[in-house]
PDB file of C-alpha atoms in Angstrom:
ATOM      1  CA  MET E   1      89.971  23.501  46.967  1.00 50.00           C
ATOM      2  CA  LYS E   2      90.636  20.121  48.631  1.00 46.00           C
ATOM      3  CA  ARG E   3      92.994  21.845  51.021  1.00 50.00           C
ATOM      4  CA  LEU E   4      90.462  24.418  51.866  1.00 44.00           C
ATOM      5  CA  LEU E   5      88.047  21.723  52.744  1.00 42.00           C
ATOM      6  CA  ILE E   6      90.528  19.837  54.919  1.00 42.00           C
ATOM      7  CA  LEU E   7      91.309  23.173  56.788  1.00 40.00           C
ATOM      8  CA  LEU E   8      87.764  23.905  57.074  1.00 44.00           C
ATOM      9  CA  THR E   9      86.956  20.409  58.679  1.00 44.00           C
ATOM     10  CA  ILE E  10      90.022  20.841  61.121  1.00 42.00           C
ATOM     11  CA  PHE E  11      88.730  24.257  62.082  1.00 43.00           C
ATOM     12  CA  LEU E  12      85.250  22.853  62.714  1.00 47.00           C
ATOM     13  CA  ASN E  13      86.618  20.057  64.676  1.00 48.00           C
ATOM     14  CA  LEU E  14      88.750  22.597  66.752  1.00 44.00           C
ATOM     15  CA  ALA E  15      85.737  24.681  67.458  1.00 47.00           C
ATOM     16  CA  THR E  16      83.440  21.916  68.592  1.00 47.00           C
ATOM     17  CA  HIS E  17      86.404  20.513  70.703  1.00 51.00           C
ATOM     18  CA  SER E  18      86.787  23.909  72.499  1.00 66.00           C
ATOM     19  CA  LEU E  19      83.114  24.083  73.404  1.00 87.00           C
ATOM     20  CA  GLU E  20      82.360  24.207  77.200  1.00 94.00           C
ATOM     21  CA  VAL E  21      78.604  24.202  78.423  1.00 97.00           C
ATOM     22  CA  ASN E  22      77.360  25.342  81.554  1.00 97.00           C
ATOM     23  CA  ILE E  23      74.633  23.116  82.713  1.00 98.00           C
ATOM     24  CA  GLY E  24      72.368  23.015  85.571  1.00 98.00           C
ATOM     25  CA  VAL E  25      71.709  19.840  87.704  1.00 97.00           C
ATOM     26  CA  GLU E  26      69.226  19.420  90.399  1.00 95.00           C
ATOM     27  CA  ASN E  27      70.426  18.385  93.934  1.00 93.00           C
ATOM     28  CA  SER E  28      67.562  16.122  95.189  1.00 90.00           C
ATOM     29  CA  TRP E  29      66.953  13.257  92.754  1.00 93.00           C
ATOM     30  CA  PRO E  30      69.164  10.340  93.706  1.00 91.00           C
ATOM     31  CA  PRO E  31      70.294   8.128  92.251  1.00 91.00           C
ATOM     32  CA  TYR E  32      69.911  10.162  89.151  1.00 94.00           C
ATOM     33  CA  ALA E  33      71.344  13.556  90.755  1.00 94.00           C
ATOM     34  CA  ASP E  34      72.042  13.729  94.319  1.00 93.00           C
ATOM     35  CA  GLU E  35      72.908  16.631  96.610  1.00 92.00           C
ATOM     36  CA  ASN E  36      76.504  16.881  95.051  1.00 94.00           C
ATOM     37  CA  GLY E  37      75.084  16.900  91.494  1.00 93.00           C
ATOM     38  CA  GLU E  38      76.358  13.217  91.167  1.00 93.00           C
ATOM     39  CA  GLY E  39      74.313  10.395  89.738  1.00 94.00           C
ATOM     40  CA  ILE E  40      73.197   8.365  86.720  1.00 95.00           C
ATOM     41  CA  SER E  41      71.903  11.356  84.557  1.00 96.00           C
ATOM     42  CA  SER E  42      75.041  13.447  85.305  1.00 96.00           C
ATOM     43  CA  THR E  43      77.435  10.598  84.285  1.00 96.00           C
ATOM     44  CA  ILE E  44      75.305  10.238  80.923  1.00 97.00           C
ATOM     45  CA  VAL E  45      75.229  13.891  80.144  1.00 97.00           C
ATOM     46  CA  VAL E  46      79.145  14.285  80.960  1.00 96.00           C
ATOM     47  CA  GLU E  47      80.118  11.160  79.188  1.00 97.00           C
ATOM     48  CA  ALA E  48      77.905  11.917  76.126  1.00 98.00           C
ATOM     49  CA  PHE E  49      79.304  15.402  75.664  1.00 98.00           C
ATOM     50  CA  ARG E  50      82.735  13.998  76.020  1.00 97.00           C
ATOM     51  CA  GLN E  51      82.151  11.709  73.159  1.00 97.00           C
ATOM     52  CA  VAL E  52      81.673  14.800  71.046  1.00 97.00           C
ATOM     53  CA  GLY E  53      84.535  16.757  72.590  1.00 97.00           C
ATOM     54  CA  VAL E  54      82.511  19.332  74.542  1.00 97.00           C
ATOM     55  CA  LYS E  55      83.325  19.957  78.239  1.00 97.00           C
ATOM     56  CA  VAL E  56      80.661  20.273  80.767  1.00 97.00           C
ATOM     57  CA  LYS E  57      80.709  22.557  83.815  1.00 96.00           C
ATOM     58  CA  LEU E  58      78.056  21.389  86.233  1.00 97.00           C
ATOM     59  CA  HIS E  59      75.903  24.023  88.445  1.00 97.00           C
ATOM     60  CA  ILE E  60      74.070  22.264  91.377  1.00 97.00           C
ATOM     61  CA  TYR E  61      71.076  24.061  92.502  1.00 96.00           C
ATOM     62  CA  PRO E  62      67.308  23.055  93.331  1.00 95.00           C
ATOM     63  CA  TYR E  63      65.313  22.044  90.295  1.00 95.00           C
ATOM     64  CA  THR E  64      63.077  25.222  90.043  1.00 94.00           C
ATOM     65  CA  ARG E  65      66.204  27.295  90.221  1.00 96.00           C
ATOM     66  CA  ILE E  66      67.984  25.694  87.387  1.00 97.00           C
ATOM     67  CA  MET E  67      64.992  25.860  85.204  1.00 97.00           C
ATOM     68  CA  GLU E  68      64.668  29.484  85.765  1.00 97.00           C
ATOM     69  CA  MET E  69      68.361  30.140  85.203  1.00 98.00           C
ATOM     70  CA  THR E  70      68.160  28.185  81.938  1.00 98.00           C
ATOM     71  CA  LYS E  71      65.065  30.197  80.835  1.00 98.00           C
ATOM     72  CA  ARG E  72      66.881  33.596  81.411  1.00 98.00           C
ATOM     73  CA  GLY E  73      69.865  32.220  79.573  1.00 97.00           C
ATOM     74  CA  GLU E  74      72.202  32.291  82.568  1.00 98.00           C
ATOM     75  CA  LEU E  75      72.768  28.480  82.083  1.00 98.00           C
ATOM     76  CA  ASP E  76      73.026  26.762  78.647  1.00 98.00           C
ATOM     77  CA  GLY E  77      70.783  24.074  79.846  1.00 98.00           C
ATOM     78  CA  CYS E  78      69.528  21.897  82.622  1.00 98.00           C
ATOM     79  CA  TYR E  79      68.104  18.521  83.360  1.00 97.00           C
ATOM     80  CA  ASN E  80      66.323  16.233  84.461  1.00 96.00           C
ATOM     81  CA  VAL E  81      63.362  17.559  82.563  1.00 97.00           C
ATOM     82  CA  ALA E  82      60.204  15.957  81.225  1.00 94.00           C
ATOM     83  CA  ARG E  83      58.821  17.030  77.859  1.00 94.00           C
ATOM     84  CA  ASP E  84      55.116  18.399  77.851  1.00 93.00           C
ATOM     85  CA  LYS E  85      53.216  21.038  76.440  1.00 92.00           C
ATOM     86  CA  VAL E  86      54.694  23.605  78.715  1.00 93.00           C
ATOM     87  CA  THR E  87      58.426  22.816  78.421  1.00 96.00           C
ATOM     88  CA  ASN E  88      58.225  22.258  74.695  1.00 96.00           C
ATOM     89  CA  THR E  89      57.295  26.021  74.583  1.00 97.00           C
ATOM     90  CA  GLU E  90      60.086  27.184  77.097  1.00 97.00           C
ATOM     91  CA  PHE E  91      63.045  25.160  76.066  1.00 98.00           C
ATOM     92  CA  ILE E  92      64.873  23.458  73.160  1.00 98.00           C
ATOM     93  CA  PHE E  93      65.234  19.787  73.263  1.00 98.00           C
ATOM     94  CA  GLY E  94      67.245  17.180  71.203  1.00 98.00           C
ATOM     95  CA  GLU E  95      65.547  13.828  70.082  1.00 98.00           C
ATOM     96  CA  GLU E  96      67.348  11.642  72.565  1.00 98.00           C
ATOM     97  CA  PRO E  97      66.246  11.432  76.153  1.00 98.00           C
ATOM     98  CA  ILE E  98      68.975  10.941  78.837  1.00 97.00           C
ATOM     99  CA  LEU E  99      67.110   8.228  80.136  1.00 96.00           C
ATOM    100  CA  LYS E 100      63.601   6.412  80.270  1.00 94.00           C
ATOM    101  CA  THR E 101      62.016   5.338  83.409  1.00 92.00           C
ATOM    102  CA  THR E 102      58.477   5.145  85.197  1.00 95.00           C
ATOM    103  CA  ALA E 103      56.694   7.121  87.786  1.00 96.00           C
ATOM    104  CA  SER E 104      54.252   5.559  89.885  1.00 97.00           C
ATOM    105  CA  TYR E 105      51.723   6.140  92.536  1.00 98.00           C
ATOM    106  CA  TYR E 106      53.089   5.597  96.218  1.00 98.00           C
ATOM    107  CA  HIS E 107      50.689   5.282  99.334  1.00 97.00           C
ATOM    108  CA  PRO E 108      50.311   4.172 102.828  1.00 97.00           C
ATOM    109  CA  VAL E 109      50.485   0.571 103.642  1.00 96.00           C
ATOM    110  CA  GLY E 110      47.098  -0.647 104.619  1.00 94.00           C
ATOM    111  CA  SER E 111      45.313   1.660 102.177  1.00 95.00           C
ATOM    112  CA  GLU E 112      43.691   0.212  98.872  1.00 94.00           C
ATOM    113  CA  TYR E 113      46.166  -0.311  95.944  1.00 96.00           C
ATOM    114  CA  LYS E 114      46.295   2.962  93.942  1.00 96.00           C
ATOM    115  CA  GLU E 115      45.251   2.414  90.165  1.00 96.00           C
ATOM    116  CA  LYS E 116      44.729   5.999  89.354  1.00 96.00           C
ATOM    117  CA  LEU E 117      44.116   9.454  90.722  1.00 97.00           C
ATOM    118  CA  VAL E 118      40.572  10.045  91.528  1.00 97.00           C
ATOM    119  CA  PRO E 119      38.886  13.687  92.444  1.00 97.00           C
ATOM    120  CA  GLY E 120      39.783  14.911  95.920  1.00 97.00           C
ATOM    121  CA  ASP E 121      43.002  12.989  96.019  1.00 97.00           C
ATOM    122  CA  LYS E 122      45.689  14.576  98.420  1.00 98.00           C
ATOM    123  CA  VAL E 123      48.798  14.463  96.238  1.00 98.00           C
ATOM    124  CA  ALA E 124      52.391  15.101  97.184  1.00 98.00           C
ATOM    125  CA  LEU E 125      54.499  16.157  94.143  1.00 97.00           C
ATOM    126  CA  MET E 126      57.913  17.796  93.479  1.00 95.00           C
ATOM    127  CA  ARG E 127      57.881  21.404  93.211  1.00 93.00           C
ATOM    128  CA  GLY E 128      58.541  22.305  89.411  1.00 90.00           C
ATOM    129  CA  TYR E 129      58.259  18.736  88.098  1.00 93.00           C
ATOM    130  CA  GLN E 130      56.323  17.911  85.339  1.00 92.00           C
ATOM    131  CA  TYR E 131      53.812  15.030  85.537  1.00 94.00           C
ATOM    132  CA  GLY E 132      52.452  14.762  81.942  1.00 90.00           C
ATOM    133  CA  ASP E 133      49.838  16.427  79.814  1.00 91.00           C
ATOM    134  CA  GLU E 134      46.781  14.552  81.145  1.00 93.00           C
ATOM    135  CA  PHE E 135      47.754  15.254  84.802  1.00 95.00           C
ATOM    136  CA  GLU E 136      47.940  18.899  83.840  1.00 93.00           C
ATOM    137  CA  ARG E 137      44.403  18.863  82.182  1.00 94.00           C
ATOM    138  CA  ASN E 138      42.831  17.316  85.450  1.00 95.00           C
ATOM    139  CA  ARG E 139      45.116  19.042  88.239  1.00 93.00           C
ATOM    140  CA  ASP E 140      42.333  21.277  89.509  1.00 95.00           C
ATOM    141  CA  ARG E 141      40.592  18.034  90.681  1.00 97.00           C
ATOM    142  CA  TYR E 142      43.224  17.314  93.218  1.00 97.00           C
ATOM    143  CA  ASP E 143      44.479  18.886  96.341  1.00 98.00           C
ATOM    144  CA  GLU E 144      48.386  19.299  95.697  1.00 97.00           C
ATOM    145  CA  THR E 145      51.147  19.508  98.113  1.00 98.00           C
ATOM    146  CA  ARG E 146      54.283  20.567  96.396  1.00 97.00           C
ATOM    147  CA  VAL E 147      57.672  20.158  98.130  1.00 96.00           C
ATOM    148  CA  ASN E 148      61.435  20.296  97.427  1.00 92.00           C
ATOM    149  CA  THR E 149      62.636  16.625  97.920  1.00 92.00           C
ATOM    150  CA  GLN E 150      61.706  13.105  97.131  1.00 93.00           C
ATOM    151  CA  GLU E 151      62.201  12.533 100.885  1.00 94.00           C
ATOM    152  CA  GLN E 152      59.631  15.025 101.788  1.00 96.00           C
ATOM    153  CA  ILE E 153      56.827  13.407  99.609  1.00 97.00           C
ATOM    154  CA  LEU E 154      57.671  10.037 101.436  1.00 97.00           C
ATOM    155  CA  LYS E 155      57.423  11.784 104.893  1.00 97.00           C
ATOM    156  CA  LEU E 156      54.039  13.209 103.946  1.00 98.00           C
ATOM    157  CA  ILE E 157      52.806   9.722 103.103  1.00 98.00           C
ATOM    158  CA  GLU E 158      54.189   8.142 106.038  1.00 97.00           C
ATOM    159  CA  ARG E 159      52.419  10.602 108.353  1.00 96.00           C
ATOM    160  CA  LYS E 160      49.280  10.215 106.268  1.00 96.00           C
ATOM    161  CA  ARG E 161      49.067  13.936 105.395  1.00 97.00           C
ATOM    162  CA  VAL E 162      48.430  12.981 101.832  1.00 98.00           C
ATOM    163  CA  ASN E 163      47.020   9.734 100.524  1.00 97.00           C
ATOM    164  CA  VAL E 164      49.333   9.469  97.496  1.00 98.00           C
ATOM    165  CA  GLY E 165      52.640  10.727  96.069  1.00 98.00           C
ATOM    166  CA  ILE E 166      54.137  10.379  92.617  1.00 98.00           C
ATOM    167  CA  LEU E 167      57.856   9.517  92.491  1.00 97.00           C
ATOM    168  CA  ALA E 168      60.012   8.060  89.716  1.00 94.00           C
ATOM    169  CA  ASP E 169      60.463   4.198  90.804  1.00 94.00           C
ATOM    170  CA  GLY E 170      64.393   4.395  90.917  1.00 91.00           C
ATOM    171  CA  SER E 171      64.202   7.433  93.212  1.00 93.00           C
ATOM    172  CA  ALA E 172      61.440   5.893  95.377  1.00 95.00           C
ATOM    173  CA  ASP E 173      63.231   2.536  95.672  1.00 94.00           C
ATOM    174  CA  PHE E 174      66.341   4.525  96.784  1.00 93.00           C
ATOM    175  CA  HIS E 175      64.603   6.620  99.459  1.00 95.00           C
ATOM    176  CA  ILE E 176      62.256   4.116 100.760  1.00 96.00           C
ATOM    177  CA  LYS E 177      65.160   1.790 101.584  1.00 94.00           C
ATOM    178  CA  ARG E 178      67.396   4.487 102.987  1.00 93.00           C
ATOM    179  CA  LEU E 179      64.558   5.572 105.307  1.00 95.00           C
ATOM    180  CA  ASN E 180      63.436   2.174 106.130  1.00 96.00           C
ATOM    181  CA  LEU E 181      60.003   2.749 104.902  1.00 97.00           C
ATOM    182  CA  GLU E 182      59.449  -0.600 103.291  1.00 96.00           C
ATOM    183  CA  LYS E 183      56.648  -1.495 105.888  1.00 96.00           C
ATOM    184  CA  VAL E 184      55.064   2.029 105.719  1.00 96.00           C
ATOM    185  CA  VAL E 185      54.937   3.039 102.030  1.00 97.00           C
ATOM    186  CA  LYS E 186      53.943   0.752  99.005  1.00 96.00           C
ATOM    187  CA  LYS E 187      53.879   1.074  95.421  1.00 97.00           C
ATOM    188  CA  GLY E 188      50.681   1.369  93.307  1.00 97.00           C
ATOM    189  CA  ALA E 189      50.185   1.460  89.620  1.00 98.00           C
ATOM    190  CA  VAL E 190      52.192   3.358  87.086  1.00 97.00           C
ATOM    191  CA  HIS E 191      51.346   6.916  86.603  1.00 97.00           C
ATOM    192  CA  PHE E 192      53.439   7.430  83.406  1.00 93.00           C
ATOM    193  CA  ASP E 193      56.400   6.438  81.246  1.00 93.00           C
ATOM    194  CA  LEU E 194      58.939   9.128  82.186  1.00 91.00           C
ATOM    195  CA  GLU E 195      61.552  10.358  79.527  1.00 94.00           C
ATOM    196  CA  VAL E 196      64.173  12.498  81.153  1.00 95.00           C
ATOM    197  CA  PHE E 197      65.989  15.097  78.861  1.00 98.00           C
ATOM    198  CA  LEU E 198      68.309  17.992  78.881  1.00 98.00           C
ATOM    199  CA  ALA E 199      66.580  21.210  78.140  1.00 98.00           C
ATOM    200  CA  PHE E 200      68.502  23.945  76.412  1.00 98.00           C
ATOM    201  CA  SER E 201      67.938  27.641  76.590  1.00 98.00           C
ATOM    202  CA  LYS E 202      66.043  29.324  73.980  1.00 98.00           C
ATOM    203  CA  GLU E 203      68.076  32.576  74.838  1.00 97.00           C
ATOM    204  CA  ASN E 204      71.369  30.995  73.480  1.00 96.00           C
ATOM    205  CA  HIS E 205      71.865  30.878  69.670  1.00 95.00           C
ATOM    206  CA  LYS E 206      74.106  27.501  70.098  1.00 96.00           C
ATOM    207  CA  SER E 207      71.253  25.543  71.718  1.00 98.00           C
ATOM    208  CA  LYS E 208      70.036  23.800  68.582  1.00 97.00           C
ATOM    209  CA  LYS E 209      73.577  22.926  67.841  1.00 97.00           C
ATOM    210  CA  LEU E 210      74.280  21.648  71.550  1.00 98.00           C
ATOM    211  CA  ALA E 211      71.072  19.425  71.432  1.00 98.00           C
ATOM    212  CA  GLU E 212      72.360  17.835  68.359  1.00 98.00           C
ATOM    213  CA  LEU E 213      75.616  17.206  69.681  1.00 98.00           C
ATOM    214  CA  LEU E 214      74.117  15.709  72.855  1.00 98.00           C
ATOM    215  CA  ASP E 215      71.804  13.427  70.643  1.00 98.00           C
ATOM    216  CA  GLU E 216      75.227  12.258  68.739  1.00 98.00           C
ATOM    217  CA  GLY E 217      77.146  11.624  71.904  1.00 98.00           C
ATOM    218  CA  ILE E 218      74.314   9.655  73.544  1.00 98.00           C
ATOM    219  CA  ASN E 219      73.956   7.597  70.295  1.00 98.00           C
ATOM    220  CA  LYS E 220      77.759   7.176  70.230  1.00 98.00           C
ATOM    221  CA  LEU E 221      77.514   5.724  73.946  1.00 97.00           C
ATOM    222  CA  LYS E 222      74.923   3.289  72.789  1.00 97.00           C
ATOM    223  CA  GLU E 223      76.840   2.179  69.649  1.00 97.00           C
ATOM    224  CA  LYS E 224      80.010   1.589  72.034  1.00 95.00           C
ATOM    225  CA  GLY E 225      77.895  -0.530  74.590  1.00 93.00           C
ATOM    226  CA  ILE E 226      78.628   2.099  77.291  1.00 93.00           C
ATOM    227  CA  TYR E 227      75.157   3.513  77.804  1.00 95.00           C
ATOM    228  CA  LYS E 228      73.625   0.350  79.248  1.00 91.00           C
ATOM    229  CA  ASP E 229      76.490   0.044  81.695  1.00 90.00           C
ATOM    230  CA  LEU E 230      75.921   3.636  82.846  1.00 93.00           C
ATOM    231  CA  LEU E 231      72.478   3.053  83.465  1.00 89.00           C
ATOM    232  CA  VAL E 232      73.456   0.887  86.547  1.00 81.00           C
ATOM    233  CA  GLY E 233      75.240   3.784  88.333  1.00 71.00           C
ATOM    234  CA  LYS E 234      78.904   4.175  89.500  1.00 54.00           C
ATOM    235  CA  LYS E 235      78.480   4.097  93.145  1.00 45.00           C
ATOM    236  CA  LYS E 236      78.299   0.746  94.947  1.00 39.00           C
ATOM    237  CA  GLY E 237      75.056  -0.579  95.714  1.00 41.00           C
ATOM    238  CA  GLN E 238      73.421   2.156  93.531  1.00 43.00           C
ATOM    239  CA  LYS E 239      70.257   0.728  91.806  1.00 45.00           C
ATOM    240  CA  THR E 240      68.169   2.321  89.043  1.00 46.00           C
ATOM    241  CA  LEU E 241      65.039   1.235  87.333  1.00 44.00           C
ATOM    242  CA  ALA E 242      65.955   3.050  84.375  1.00 43.00           C
ATOM    243  CA  ARG E 243      65.434   1.184  81.125  1.00 44.00           C
ATOM    244  CA  ASN E 244      67.819   0.694  78.170  1.00 40.00           C
ATOM    245  CA  PRO E 245      65.860   2.185  75.277  1.00 41.00           C
TER     246      PRO E 245
END
């Protein structure tokens, strides 16, 4: 009996270590995931899975495409996804977010400090992104413009085509400096606290197990003191406003 248990344990370990997952990563959210799929989120996902012996194959596409591919089961999962009423019905999630940050209002310099959205606001948003359940309940009060990149949101603000955009603060900071928009675009109040997850496909019978493995891997990174360093980012000069949970 003891020998059987040992053999079973070895078999299960080998099965886990032979796993390879196909994960979609968006191509337009630096410093979390850039046009090459590289960034803070990607590093955390790959390293967390590595902790539990799972190999990750990344597939780099626009955010809306990786979401659809995951829903259809063409990918095992995708990130960076925020949980809300809609995504909770469409995907399987673990308990641990990849990272936590904040998303805030950004508006033209010279305009009044933006504390909250009001009816009639012209709002620039990312196509396919989630902005919280409260926003969804009230979205018919606003005039939305949806675009494919964070840079496009900032350009709309610069040209005053919209009076406010909602961006994750780390990404906004990255692009505002890169585009020299410090004197043109300013930050308002925080829209919401953003938790970013890896969403797994409901079409894959292994998704629940994969979510558990990712949770385990993230917790191992934290226990080893690695996670906090990964939030800083690998590339020289890369900065994030992600918080250490």
